[in-house]
GROMACS .gro file of C-alpha atoms in nm:
model
  251
    1MET     CA    1   2.627   9.687   8.666
    2ALA     CA    2   2.747   9.355   8.805
    3ALA     CA    3   3.028   9.526   8.993
    4LEU     CA    4   2.785   9.775   9.145
    5TYR     CA    5   2.559   9.489   9.250
    6GLU     CA    6   2.847   9.304   9.419
    7GLN     CA    7   2.941   9.623   9.600
    8LEU     CA    8   2.590   9.693   9.724
    9VAL     CA    9   2.478   9.340   9.809
   10GLY     CA   10   2.714   9.320  10.103
   11SER     CA   11   2.617   9.659  10.243
   12THR     CA   12   2.375   9.700  10.530
   13ASP     CA   13   2.299  10.070  10.497
   14LEU     CA   14   2.136  10.112  10.158
   15SER     CA   15   1.917  10.391  10.031
   16PHE     CA   16   1.573  10.319   9.887
   17TRP     CA   17   1.699  10.329   9.528
   18GLU     CA   18   2.004  10.117   9.603
   19ASN     CA   19   1.789   9.858   9.776
   20THR     CA   20   1.548   9.862   9.481
   21PHE     CA   21   1.835   9.810   9.239
   22VAL     CA   22   1.965   9.513   9.439
   23LYS     CA   23   1.622   9.347   9.447
   24PHE     CA   24   1.564   9.411   9.077
   25TYR     CA   25   1.907   9.275   8.982
   26THR     CA   26   1.854   8.970   9.203
   27ALA     CA   27   1.511   8.896   9.053
   28PHE     CA   28   1.592   8.941   8.685
   29ILE     CA   29   1.964   8.956   8.606
   30TYR     CA   30   2.165   8.765   8.868
   31GLY     CA   31   2.236   8.410   8.752
   32ASP     CA   32   2.071   8.483   8.414
   33ARG     CA   33   1.730   8.455   8.578
   34TRP     CA   34   1.578   8.651   8.290
   35LYS     CA   35   1.607   8.329   8.090
   36LEU     CA   36   1.354   8.167   8.325
   37TYR     CA   37   1.100   8.440   8.249
   38LEU     CA   38   1.169   8.401   7.876
   39GLN     CA   39   1.118   8.027   7.901
   40GLY     CA   40   0.796   8.090   8.092
   41VAL     CA   41   0.669   8.325   7.820
   42VAL     CA   42   0.739   8.066   7.550
   43THR     CA   43   0.555   7.796   7.747
   44THR     CA   44   0.265   8.033   7.817
   45LEU     CA   45   0.226   8.111   7.446
   46GLU     CA   46   0.244   7.742   7.358
   47LEU     CA   47  -0.022   7.664   7.617
   48THR     CA   48  -0.245   7.942   7.487
   49VAL     CA   49  -0.219   7.853   7.119
   50ILE     CA   50  -0.258   7.476   7.159
   51ALA     CA   51  -0.543   7.509   7.411
   52LEU     CA   52  -0.722   7.761   7.188
   53ILE     CA   53  -0.694   7.534   6.882
   54PHE     CA   54  -0.830   7.247   7.091
   55GLY     CA   55  -1.104   7.472   7.231
   56VAL     CA   56  -1.204   7.608   6.888
   57ILE     CA   57  -1.233   7.260   6.738
   58LEU     CA   58  -1.435   7.136   7.034
   59GLY     CA   59  -1.643   7.455   7.047
   60VAL     CA   60  -1.728   7.447   6.677
   61LEU     CA   61  -1.841   7.084   6.701
   62VAL     CA   62  -2.062   7.159   7.001
   63ALA     CA   63  -2.200   7.473   6.836
   64VAL     CA   64  -2.286   7.289   6.514
   65VAL     CA   65  -2.465   7.015   6.710
   66ARG     CA   66  -2.666   7.264   6.913
   67THR     CA   67  -2.747   7.481   6.612
   68SER     CA   68  -2.852   7.178   6.408
   69HIS     CA   69  -3.080   7.066   6.689
   70ASP     CA   70  -3.238   7.408   6.729
   71GLN     CA   71  -3.300   7.442   6.355
   72GLN     CA   72  -3.482   7.111   6.315
   73ARG     CA   73  -3.831   7.133   6.177
   74VAL     CA   74  -4.125   7.057   6.405
   75GLY     CA   75  -4.224   6.692   6.375
   76ARG     CA   76  -3.889   6.589   6.225
   77ARG     CA   77  -3.677   6.565   6.540
   78ASN     CA   78  -3.379   6.333   6.534
   79PRO     CA   79  -3.358   6.145   6.868
   80VAL     CA   80  -2.984   6.078   6.834
   81LEU     CA   81  -2.917   6.446   6.769
   82GLY     CA   82  -3.139   6.527   7.067
   83LEU     CA   83  -2.928   6.304   7.293
   84VAL     CA   84  -2.600   6.452   7.169
   85ASN     CA   85  -2.743   6.802   7.211
   86ALA     CA   86  -2.837   6.722   7.571
   87LEU     CA   87  -2.481   6.607   7.641
   88CYS     CA   88  -2.347   6.927   7.485
   89GLN     CA   89  -2.579   7.133   7.704
   90VAL     CA   90  -2.457   6.952   8.016
   91TYR     CA   91  -2.096   7.010   7.908
   92THR     CA   92  -2.136   7.385   7.853
   93THR     CA   93  -2.340   7.428   8.170
   94VAL     CA   94  -2.094   7.244   8.394
   95ILE     CA   95  -1.780   7.400   8.247
   96ARG     CA   96  -1.914   7.755   8.239
   97GLY     CA   97  -2.068   7.718   8.584
   98THR     CA   98  -1.755   7.611   8.773
   99PRO     CA   99  -1.426   7.799   8.826
  100MET     CA  100  -1.139   7.713   8.594
  101LEU     CA  101  -0.901   7.669   8.887
  102VAL     CA  102  -1.126   7.399   9.036
  103GLN     CA  103  -1.143   7.227   8.697
  104LEU     CA  104  -0.763   7.231   8.662
  105LEU     CA  105  -0.720   7.088   9.011
  106ILE     CA  106  -0.961   6.806   8.924
  107TRP     CA  107  -0.778   6.736   8.598
  108GLY     CA  108  -0.436   6.753   8.764
  109PHE     CA  109  -0.491   6.579   9.097
  110VAL     CA  110  -0.793   6.353   9.037
  111ILE     CA  111  -0.825   6.245   8.674
  112PHE     CA  112  -0.458   6.263   8.571
  113LYS     CA  113  -0.299   6.245   8.916
  114SER     CA  114  -0.038   5.992   8.801
  115SER     CA  115   0.063   6.188   8.490
  116ARG     CA  116   0.398   6.365   8.492
  117ASN     CA  117   0.321   6.565   8.179
  118ARG     CA  118   0.170   6.869   8.348
  119PHE     CA  119   0.187   7.069   8.025
  120LEU     CA  120  -0.050   6.824   7.854
  121VAL     CA  121  -0.283   6.823   8.155
  122GLY     CA  122  -0.288   7.203   8.143
  123VAL     CA  123  -0.369   7.198   7.770
  124ILE     CA  124  -0.658   6.958   7.829
  125GLY     CA  125  -0.799   7.161   8.116
  126LEU     CA  126  -0.766   7.495   7.939
  127GLY     CA  127  -0.889   7.358   7.606
  128ILE     CA  128  -1.201   7.197   7.749
  129ASN     CA  129  -1.281   7.512   7.946
  130SER     CA  130  -1.226   7.734   7.643
  131GLY     CA  131  -1.433   7.501   7.424
  132ALA     CA  132  -1.745   7.567   7.630
  133TYR     CA  133  -1.716   7.943   7.583
  134VAL     CA  134  -1.618   7.913   7.217
  135ALA     CA  135  -1.923   7.692   7.161
  136GLU     CA  136  -2.157   7.965   7.281
  137ILE     CA  137  -1.967   8.229   7.083
  138VAL     CA  138  -1.986   8.025   6.761
  139ARG     CA  139  -2.349   7.923   6.823
  140GLY     CA  140  -2.446   8.287   6.860
  141GLY     CA  141  -2.263   8.369   6.538
  142LEU     CA  142  -2.429   8.086   6.348
  143MET     CA  143  -2.774   8.183   6.474
  144SER     CA  144  -2.712   8.544   6.367
  145VAL     CA  145  -2.687   8.443   6.000
  146ASP     CA  146  -3.020   8.475   5.822
  147ALA     CA  147  -3.205   8.143   5.791
  148GLY     CA  148  -3.255   8.211   5.423
  149GLN     CA  149  -2.882   8.155   5.366
  150ASN     CA  150  -2.920   7.795   5.477
  151GLU     CA  151  -3.221   7.746   5.254
  152ALA     CA  152  -3.034   7.901   4.961
  153GLY     CA  153  -2.747   7.660   5.006
  154ARG     CA  154  -2.976   7.361   5.019
  155SER     CA  155  -3.159   7.480   4.708
  156LEU     CA  156  -2.823   7.483   4.527
  157GLY     CA  157  -2.781   7.113   4.599
  158LEU     CA  158  -2.542   7.144   4.895
  159ASN     CA  159  -2.586   6.912   5.191
  160TYR     CA  160  -2.601   7.045   5.545
  161LEU     CA  161  -2.228   7.017   5.615
  162ASP     CA  162  -2.128   7.185   5.289
  163THR     CA  163  -2.383   7.461   5.349
  164MET     CA  164  -2.236   7.525   5.692
  165ARG     CA  165  -1.877   7.510   5.566
  166PHE     CA  166  -1.909   7.724   5.254
  167ILE     CA  167  -2.195   7.962   5.333
  168ILE     CA  168  -2.292   7.991   5.701
  169ILE     CA  169  -1.957   7.968   5.884
  170PRO     CA  170  -1.771   8.222   5.663
  171GLN     CA  171  -2.047   8.478   5.726
  172ALA     CA  172  -2.061   8.400   6.097
  173PHE     CA  173  -1.682   8.433   6.134
  174LYS     CA  174  -1.687   8.812   6.106
  175ASN     CA  175  -1.958   8.831   6.371
  176ILE     CA  176  -1.773   8.611   6.620
  177LEU     CA  177  -1.422   8.748   6.559
  178PRO     CA  178  -1.427   9.014   6.837
  179ALA     CA  179  -1.558   8.767   7.096
  180LEU     CA  180  -1.314   8.500   6.977
  181GLY     CA  181  -1.026   8.748   7.007
  182ASN     CA  182  -1.134   8.832   7.361
  183GLU     CA  183  -1.145   8.460   7.443
  184PHE     CA  184  -0.785   8.425   7.318
  185ILE     CA  185  -0.672   8.713   7.539
  186THR     CA  186  -0.861   8.572   7.838
  187LEU     CA  187  -0.710   8.229   7.779
  188PHE     CA  188  -0.361   8.380   7.763
  189LYS     CA  189  -0.409   8.529   8.110
  190ASP     CA  190  -0.575   8.216   8.246
  191THR     CA  191  -0.267   8.008   8.167
  192SER     CA  192  -0.128   8.143   8.494
  193LEU     CA  193  -0.369   7.907   8.673
  194VAL     CA  194  -0.189   7.595   8.550
  195SER     CA  195   0.094   7.675   8.792
  196ALA     CA  196  -0.142   7.536   9.058
  197ILE     CA  197  -0.097   7.186   8.911
  198GLY     CA  198   0.279   7.221   8.865
  199SER     CA  199   0.298   7.321   8.499
  200ALA     CA  200   0.605   7.537   8.438
  201GLU     CA  201   0.480   7.858   8.273
  202LEU     CA  202   0.548   8.226   8.340
  203LEU     CA  203   0.393   8.253   8.686
  204TYR     CA  204   0.552   7.923   8.790
  205TYR     CA  205   0.899   8.057   8.717
  206ALA     CA  206   0.821   8.389   8.886
  207GLN     CA  207   0.718   8.195   9.198
  208ALA     CA  208   1.036   7.986   9.173
  209VAL     CA  209   1.253   8.298   9.161
  210GLY     CA  210   1.065   8.451   9.453
  211THR     CA  211   1.107   8.134   9.658
  212LYS     CA  212   1.481   8.125   9.590
  213THR     CA  213   1.545   8.492   9.661
  214TYR     CA  214   1.294   8.530   9.947
  215GLU     CA  215   1.163   8.839   9.768
  216VAL     CA  216   0.843   8.803   9.563
  217MET     CA  217   0.759   9.164   9.479
  218PHE     CA  218   0.977   9.204   9.170
  219PRO     CA  219   0.916   8.853   9.027
  220TYR     CA  220   0.539   8.901   9.054
  221LEU     CA  221   0.553   9.257   8.923
  222GLY     CA  222   0.771   9.139   8.635
  223ALA     CA  223   0.523   8.864   8.547
  224ALA     CA  224   0.235   9.114   8.565
  225VAL     CA  225   0.416   9.356   8.332
  226ILE     CA  226   0.487   9.077   8.083
  227TYR     CA  227   0.123   8.970   8.082
  228LEU     CA  228   0.016   9.333   8.037
  229VAL     CA  229   0.251   9.393   7.744
  230PHE     CA  230   0.129   9.083   7.561
  231VAL     CA  231  -0.237   9.166   7.627
  232ILE     CA  232  -0.187   9.518   7.488
  233LEU     CA  233  -0.012   9.372   7.182
  234LEU     CA  234  -0.285   9.111   7.126
  235THR     CA  235  -0.557   9.373   7.169
  236TRP     CA  236  -0.386   9.596   6.912
  237LEU     CA  237  -0.357   9.309   6.664
  238GLN     CA  238  -0.722   9.217   6.718
  239GLY     CA  239  -0.831   9.576   6.655
  240LYS     CA  240  -0.619   9.595   6.341
  241LEU     CA  241  -0.774   9.274   6.205
  242GLU     CA  242  -1.126   9.396   6.281
  243ARG     CA  243  -1.058   9.725   6.098
  244ARG     CA  244  -0.924   9.533   5.799
  245LEU     CA  245  -1.241   9.321   5.787
  246ARG     CA  246  -1.462   9.630   5.813
  247GLN     CA  247  -1.277   9.786   5.519
  248SER     CA  248  -1.340   9.475   5.311
  249ASP     CA  249  -1.712   9.500   5.391
  250ARG     CA  250  -1.731   9.850   5.243
  251ARG     CA  251  -1.591   9.742   4.909
   0.00000   0.00000   0.00000
């Protein structure tokens, strides 16, 4: 294959398929450029997993605060909880109401403009954005659990945190799993936006190859195919997990 490439690359009169082969070889094989795409995939997965963990932790905290505030009895409002709930509302409103790309640009070129660790900046931006959506997902799941479950836990001598941890959250998990899986898939695709602040992930390396070869079609198509394959795989795994949980419900 390398010999054929060397023979064709110097030719001026190439057929459509020969020209396609040369561009494909240049974009993915020549100079072991496939290793750049592999490195980009690894970084993209790391970004996705770390940002999602950060987002889930942040989202669960915000959801618990908002749910606790909404479930307070009339006449027994906690002013501190009310203030924290207001801050959580502002956070979810601002983050969900502005584009992620704009948020990443603010994180990268305003707040952390002197930072050289673009990976960490990307994790922060993606995690905070994901946390706002996870908060609403988890809050909806918590509110879907019957209020009697909370009262039952308290009657057994559990405090509020233990009731949430041992009774409410496990029941809500099955309700929020599909939406949480979709958030993971969306976050995986949205990692491509961190290339705008200079973080080296899959799209960043595809752009680098395109800039070096002066041909962007195959690098961008290759990146798109890689994203598509992973999304299909993640969707299949999510569906398999959901079916497993439904089977356990029937027992």
